[in-house]
Amino acid sequence: MKIGFVSLGCPKNLVDSEVMLGLAEQAGHEITADAAGADVVVVNTCAFIDRAKQESVDTILEMAELKKQAAGRRLVVTGCLAERYREELQREIPEIDAVLGTGEVPAILEALAPAEAGARSRTAGPTTLTFHRAAPRFGIDLPDYLYDANTPRRLSTPGHYAYVKVAEGCDYKCAFCIIPKMRGHYRSRTVESVVQEARQLAERGVKELLLISQDTTFYGIDRKERGALPRLLRQLNDVAGIEWVRLLYLYPTTITDDVIDAIAECAKVCRYIDLPLQHASDAVLQRMKRPGTRGGYEKLLARIRERIPGVTLRTTFIVGFPGETERDFEELLTFIEAVRFDHVGVFTYSHEEGTSAYGLVDDVPAAVKKKRQSRLMARQKPIVARQQKGRIGERTRLLVDGPSPQHELVLRGRLEGQAPDIDPQVYLTEADPESVRAGAFLEVEIVGADGYDLVARPV
């Protein structure tokens, strides 16, 4: 059959989609990018915050309408929304033929099976779906699935980079987060499994590995393996064909000195620290159930900069958490000015059922949350502008991602301190798009800055 996939949410969800694609392809199905021509449409959903849930529901409803256009077409819903609201999805959207949670990835082959006679259908689908503000029903058993190097996988990223999920699940109890209930307890793959997958990806032409999990620096701790992440980084550093190894989703209490040293010492490991801190006010951090303080964060970041010269620091914050005062927010503003991050992402707090924060009063108005988000980004903008201006004239290494969507004669790429999709990028002028392929590494000179992005030319 022809299988069409729609993958929503984070890179961790994308890897699940790629595994399901690989399983389907291995079973003899054909993968198509044209959902209208598919026999089965699979929507892999996200349910982290309200906006993600709404996008998932809208996509499901869109695919439900598409299903009506061809007799026998099936609609399968997978991922976090399916894990979180399985019964409600089945009840409210009867066009759905199968629902698979985050721990049921291998069951995708059964879900693709042709529909039995008399499968549920209706002529008029819903236009909206609002989830009840009650605790969602989660499975009795938490998900425990974890893919390995022998699991088939069809990459959906550009051929020169790939995400590698080194672990699944989370054991933290952050007040705002529902992930542990949707993804289960933290469970690491073995070093050997990750390295084997890295070699396989290198043989397929992948140049950059992006290591992901809910907390990548917790890697191996669940298996009681001391120093597992530094050992993994040093072995990946020796994989032929791999040029960059990038770590995403680190945690301030598990990024130890041996991890920092491994990043500093391994030539292929990017000097790039993605460290979501969420806030800088000690009072807010305590209510968030985050194990850290502003003073501790400042000491950690100073130590990272000292031990990894030239490191790029990225973080994310949540504004509008219950009880966040103007004074708390001002402390966050002064914190980013003091630390001077290279990349900052800001989210407004989403009051999610099933989290411990749901028991708090969501007392910061939506308009105030949005205004604080804008104010924080406005405070970050001149910091970035000064740093970008200071890079003009610098010579550095660039990974080409391909032609710019804005101009066919301009290439776009990334530096060591830029991750795909979430960070700014570099526009490469004076290079021939016909002769420079995606995945190529070039020595370039930074010649200008355009907002958050940089402009470079080949040396």
PDB file of N, CA and C in Angstrom, residues 221-265:
ATOM      1  N   ILE A 221      22.864   7.010  33.226  1.00  0.00           N
ATOM      2  CA  ILE A 221      22.690   7.036  34.681  1.00  0.00           C
ATOM      3  C   ILE A 221      21.638   6.015  35.095  1.00  0.00           C
ATOM      4  N   ASP A 222      20.584   5.862  34.283  1.00  0.00           N
ATOM      5  CA  ASP A 222      19.546   4.868  34.603  1.00  0.00           C
ATOM      6  C   ASP A 222      20.091   3.453  34.563  1.00  0.00           C
ATOM      7  N   ARG A 223      21.159   3.242  33.803  1.00  0.00           N
ATOM      8  CA  ARG A 223      21.790   1.922  33.698  1.00  0.00           C
ATOM      9  C   ARG A 223      22.939   1.769  34.689  1.00  0.00           C
ATOM     10  N   LYS A 224      23.100   2.793  35.541  1.00  0.00           N
ATOM     11  CA  LYS A 224      24.174   2.804  36.544  1.00  0.00           C
ATOM     12  C   LYS A 224      25.547   2.692  35.888  1.00  0.00           C
ATOM     13  N   GLU A 225      25.686   3.371  34.734  1.00  0.00           N
ATOM     14  CA  GLU A 225      26.956   3.406  34.014  1.00  0.00           C
ATOM     15  C   GLU A 225      27.612   4.763  34.235  1.00  0.00           C
ATOM     16  N   ARG A 226      28.644   4.806  35.011  1.00  0.00           N
ATOM     17  CA  ARG A 226      29.338   6.056  35.273  1.00  0.00           C
ATOM     18  C   ARG A 226      30.121   6.483  34.034  1.00  0.00           C
ATOM     19  N   GLY A 227      29.996   7.758  33.682  1.00  0.00           N
ATOM     20  CA  GLY A 227      30.751   8.288  32.544  1.00  0.00           C
ATOM     21  C   GLY A 227      30.298   7.771  31.198  1.00  0.00           C
ATOM     22  N   ALA A 228      29.019   7.363  31.089  1.00  0.00           N
ATOM     23  CA  ALA A 228      28.541   6.787  29.830  1.00  0.00           C
ATOM     24  C   ALA A 228      28.549   7.811  28.699  1.00  0.00           C
ATOM     25  N   LEU A 229      28.111   9.045  28.975  1.00  0.00           N
ATOM     26  CA  LEU A 229      28.048  10.042  27.900  1.00  0.00           C
ATOM     27  C   LEU A 229      29.436  10.435  27.407  1.00  0.00           C
ATOM     28  N   PRO A 230      30.408  10.733  28.294  1.00  0.00           N
ATOM     29  CA  PRO A 230      31.752  11.016  27.783  1.00  0.00           C
ATOM     30  C   PRO A 230      32.323   9.852  26.972  1.00  0.00           C
ATOM     31  N   ARG A 231      32.069   8.621  27.419  1.00  0.00           N
ATOM     32  CA  ARG A 231      32.547   7.459  26.673  1.00  0.00           C
ATOM     33  C   ARG A 231      31.887   7.396  25.294  1.00  0.00           C
ATOM     34  N   LEU A 232      30.592   7.665  25.256  1.00  0.00           N
ATOM     35  CA  LEU A 232      29.887   7.664  23.973  1.00  0.00           C
ATOM     36  C   LEU A 232      30.454   8.729  23.040  1.00  0.00           C
ATOM     37  N   LEU A 233      30.673   9.937  23.566  1.00  0.00           N
ATOM     38  CA  LEU A 233      31.178  11.022  22.730  1.00  0.00           C
ATOM     39  C   LEU A 233      32.551  10.681  22.156  1.00  0.00           C
ATOM     40  N   ARG A 234      33.403  10.080  22.961  1.00  0.00           N
ATOM     41  CA  ARG A 234      34.746   9.740  22.471  1.00  0.00           C
ATOM     42  C   ARG A 234      34.703   8.647  21.414  1.00  0.00           C
ATOM     43  N   GLN A 235      33.767   7.713  21.537  1.00  0.00           N
ATOM     44  CA  GLN A 235      33.655   6.681  20.506  1.00  0.00           C
ATOM     45  C   GLN A 235      33.036   7.238  19.230  1.00  0.00           C
ATOM     46  N   LEU A 236      32.049   8.117  19.357  1.00  0.00           N
ATOM     47  CA  LEU A 236      31.464   8.744  18.166  1.00  0.00           C
ATOM     48  C   LEU A 236      32.491   9.629  17.469  1.00  0.00           C
ATOM     49  N   ASN A 237      33.386  10.207  18.231  1.00  0.00           N
ATOM     50  CA  ASN A 237      34.432  11.058  17.672  1.00  0.00           C
ATOM     51  C   ASN A 237      35.337  10.273  16.717  1.00  0.00           C
ATOM     52  N   ASP A 238      35.371   8.945  16.877  1.00  0.00           N
ATOM     53  CA  ASP A 238      36.232   8.101  16.047  1.00  0.00           C
ATOM     54  C   ASP A 238      35.502   7.471  14.869  1.00  0.00           C
ATOM     55  N   VAL A 239      34.220   7.755  14.704  1.00  0.00           N
ATOM     56  CA  VAL A 239      33.460   7.149  13.611  1.00  0.00           C
ATOM     57  C   VAL A 239      33.826   7.827  12.294  1.00  0.00           C
ATOM     58  N   ALA A 240      34.343   7.055  11.367  1.00  0.00           N
ATOM     59  CA  ALA A 240      34.747   7.598  10.067  1.00  0.00           C
ATOM     60  C   ALA A 240      33.536   8.118   9.311  1.00  0.00           C
ATOM     61  N   GLY A 241      33.689   9.298   8.713  1.00  0.00           N
ATOM     62  CA  GLY A 241      32.622   9.897   7.919  1.00  0.00           C
ATOM     63  C   GLY A 241      31.799  10.918   8.668  1.00  0.00           C
ATOM     64  N   ILE A 242      31.713  10.773   9.973  1.00  0.00           N
ATOM     65  CA  ILE A 242      30.996  11.756  10.784  1.00  0.00           C
ATOM     66  C   ILE A 242      31.915  12.953  11.029  1.00  0.00           C
ATOM     67  N   GLU A 243      31.392  14.158  10.794  1.00  0.00           N
ATOM     68  CA  GLU A 243      32.185  15.375  10.965  1.00  0.00           C
ATOM     69  C   GLU A 243      31.772  16.167  12.208  1.00  0.00           C
ATOM     70  N   TRP A 244      30.469  16.164  12.511  1.00  0.00           N
ATOM     71  CA  TRP A 244      29.968  16.904  13.675  1.00  0.00           C
ATOM     72  C   TRP A 244      29.082  16.002  14.514  1.00  0.00           C
ATOM     73  N   VAL A 245      29.248  16.096  15.831  1.00  0.00           N
ATOM     74  CA  VAL A 245      28.350  15.452  16.786  1.00  0.00           C
ATOM     75  C   VAL A 245      27.804  16.560  17.678  1.00  0.00           C
ATOM     76  N   ARG A 246      26.500  16.755  17.652  1.00  0.00           N
ATOM     77  CA  ARG A 246      25.884  17.859  18.382  1.00  0.00           C
ATOM     78  C   ARG A 246      24.962  17.318  19.480  1.00  0.00           C
ATOM     79  N   LEU A 247      25.083  17.879  20.670  1.00  0.00           N
ATOM     80  CA  LEU A 247      24.252  17.483  21.800  1.00  0.00           C
ATOM     81  C   LEU A 247      23.101  18.466  21.975  1.00  0.00           C
ATOM     82  N   LEU A 248      21.881  17.938  22.079  1.00  0.00           N
ATOM     83  CA  LEU A 248      20.712  18.768  22.357  1.00  0.00           C
ATOM     84  C   LEU A 248      20.045  18.298  23.647  1.00  0.00           C
ATOM     85  N   TYR A 249      19.335  19.214  24.300  1.00  0.00           N
ATOM     86  CA  TYR A 249      18.536  18.911  25.496  1.00  0.00           C
ATOM     87  C   TYR A 249      19.401  18.429  26.668  1.00  0.00           C
ATOM     88  N   LEU A 250      20.303  19.281  27.117  1.00  0.00           N
ATOM     89  CA  LEU A 250      21.105  18.976  28.297  1.00  0.00           C
ATOM     90  C   LEU A 250      20.380  19.504  29.536  1.00  0.00           C
ATOM     91  N   TYR A 251      20.858  19.134  30.715  1.00  0.00           N
ATOM     92  CA  TYR A 251      20.165  19.499  31.951  1.00  0.00           C
ATOM     93  C   TYR A 251      21.195  20.058  32.933  1.00  0.00           C
ATOM     94  N   PRO A 252      20.885  21.167  33.582  1.00  0.00           N
ATOM     95  CA  PRO A 252      21.914  21.847  34.382  1.00  0.00           C
ATOM     96  C   PRO A 252      22.488  21.032  35.537  1.00  0.00           C
ATOM     97  N   THR A 253      21.728  20.067  36.067  1.00  0.00           N
ATOM     98  CA  THR A 253      22.253  19.306  37.196  1.00  0.00           C
ATOM     99  C   THR A 253      22.962  18.029  36.772  1.00  0.00           C
ATOM    100  N   THR A 254      22.916  17.670  35.502  1.00  0.00           N
ATOM    101  CA  THR A 254      23.593  16.452  35.056  1.00  0.00           C
ATOM    102  C   THR A 254      24.717  16.720  34.062  1.00  0.00           C
ATOM    103  N   ILE A 255      24.984  17.986  33.754  1.00  0.00           N
ATOM    104  CA  ILE A 255      26.117  18.293  32.882  1.00  0.00           C
ATOM    105  C   ILE A 255      27.353  18.437  33.766  1.00  0.00           C
ATOM    106  N   THR A 256      28.073  17.348  33.911  1.00  0.00           N
ATOM    107  CA  THR A 256      29.198  17.260  34.835  1.00  0.00           C
ATOM    108  C   THR A 256      30.502  17.657  34.151  1.00  0.00           C
ATOM    109  N   ASP A 257      31.549  17.775  34.953  1.00  0.00           N
ATOM    110  CA  ASP A 257      32.848  18.183  34.413  1.00  0.00           C
ATOM    111  C   ASP A 257      33.383  17.193  33.382  1.00  0.00           C
ATOM    112  N   ASP A 258      33.117  15.890  33.577  1.00  0.00           N
ATOM    113  CA  ASP A 258      33.633  14.931  32.595  1.00  0.00           C
ATOM    114  C   ASP A 258      32.916  15.056  31.252  1.00  0.00           C
ATOM    115  N   VAL A 259      31.645  15.466  31.295  1.00  0.00           N
ATOM    116  CA  VAL A 259      30.926  15.732  30.045  1.00  0.00           C
ATOM    117  C   VAL A 259      31.498  16.975  29.365  1.00  0.00           C
ATOM    118  N   ILE A 260      31.702  18.030  30.151  1.00  0.00           N
ATOM    119  CA  ILE A 260      32.273  19.272  29.614  1.00  0.00           C
ATOM    120  C   ILE A 260      33.648  19.010  29.019  1.00  0.00           C
ATOM    121  N   ASP A 261      34.456  18.212  29.708  1.00  0.00           N
ATOM    122  CA  ASP A 261      35.805  17.908  29.212  1.00  0.00           C
ATOM    123  C   ASP A 261      35.746  17.126  27.901  1.00  0.00           C
ATOM    124  N   ALA A 262      34.804  16.192  27.794  1.00  0.00           N
ATOM    125  CA  ALA A 262      34.696  15.408  26.561  1.00  0.00           C
ATOM    126  C   ALA A 262      34.312  16.306  25.386  1.00  0.00           C
ATOM    127  N   ILE A 263      33.400  17.253  25.622  1.00  0.00           N
ATOM    128  CA  ILE A 263      33.026  18.191  24.561  1.00  0.00           C
ATOM    129  C   ILE A 263      34.234  19.022  24.140  1.00  0.00           C
ATOM    130  N   ALA A 264      35.024  19.454  25.118  1.00  0.00           N
ATOM    131  CA  ALA A 264      36.191  20.288  24.832  1.00  0.00           C
ATOM    132  C   ALA A 264      37.284  19.517  24.104  1.00  0.00           C
ATOM    133  N   GLU A 265      37.438  18.242  24.414  1.00  0.00           N
ATOM    134  CA  GLU A 265      38.574  17.464  23.911  1.00  0.00           C
ATOM    135  C   GLU A 265      38.299  16.767  22.577  1.00  0.00           C
TER     136      GLU A 265
END
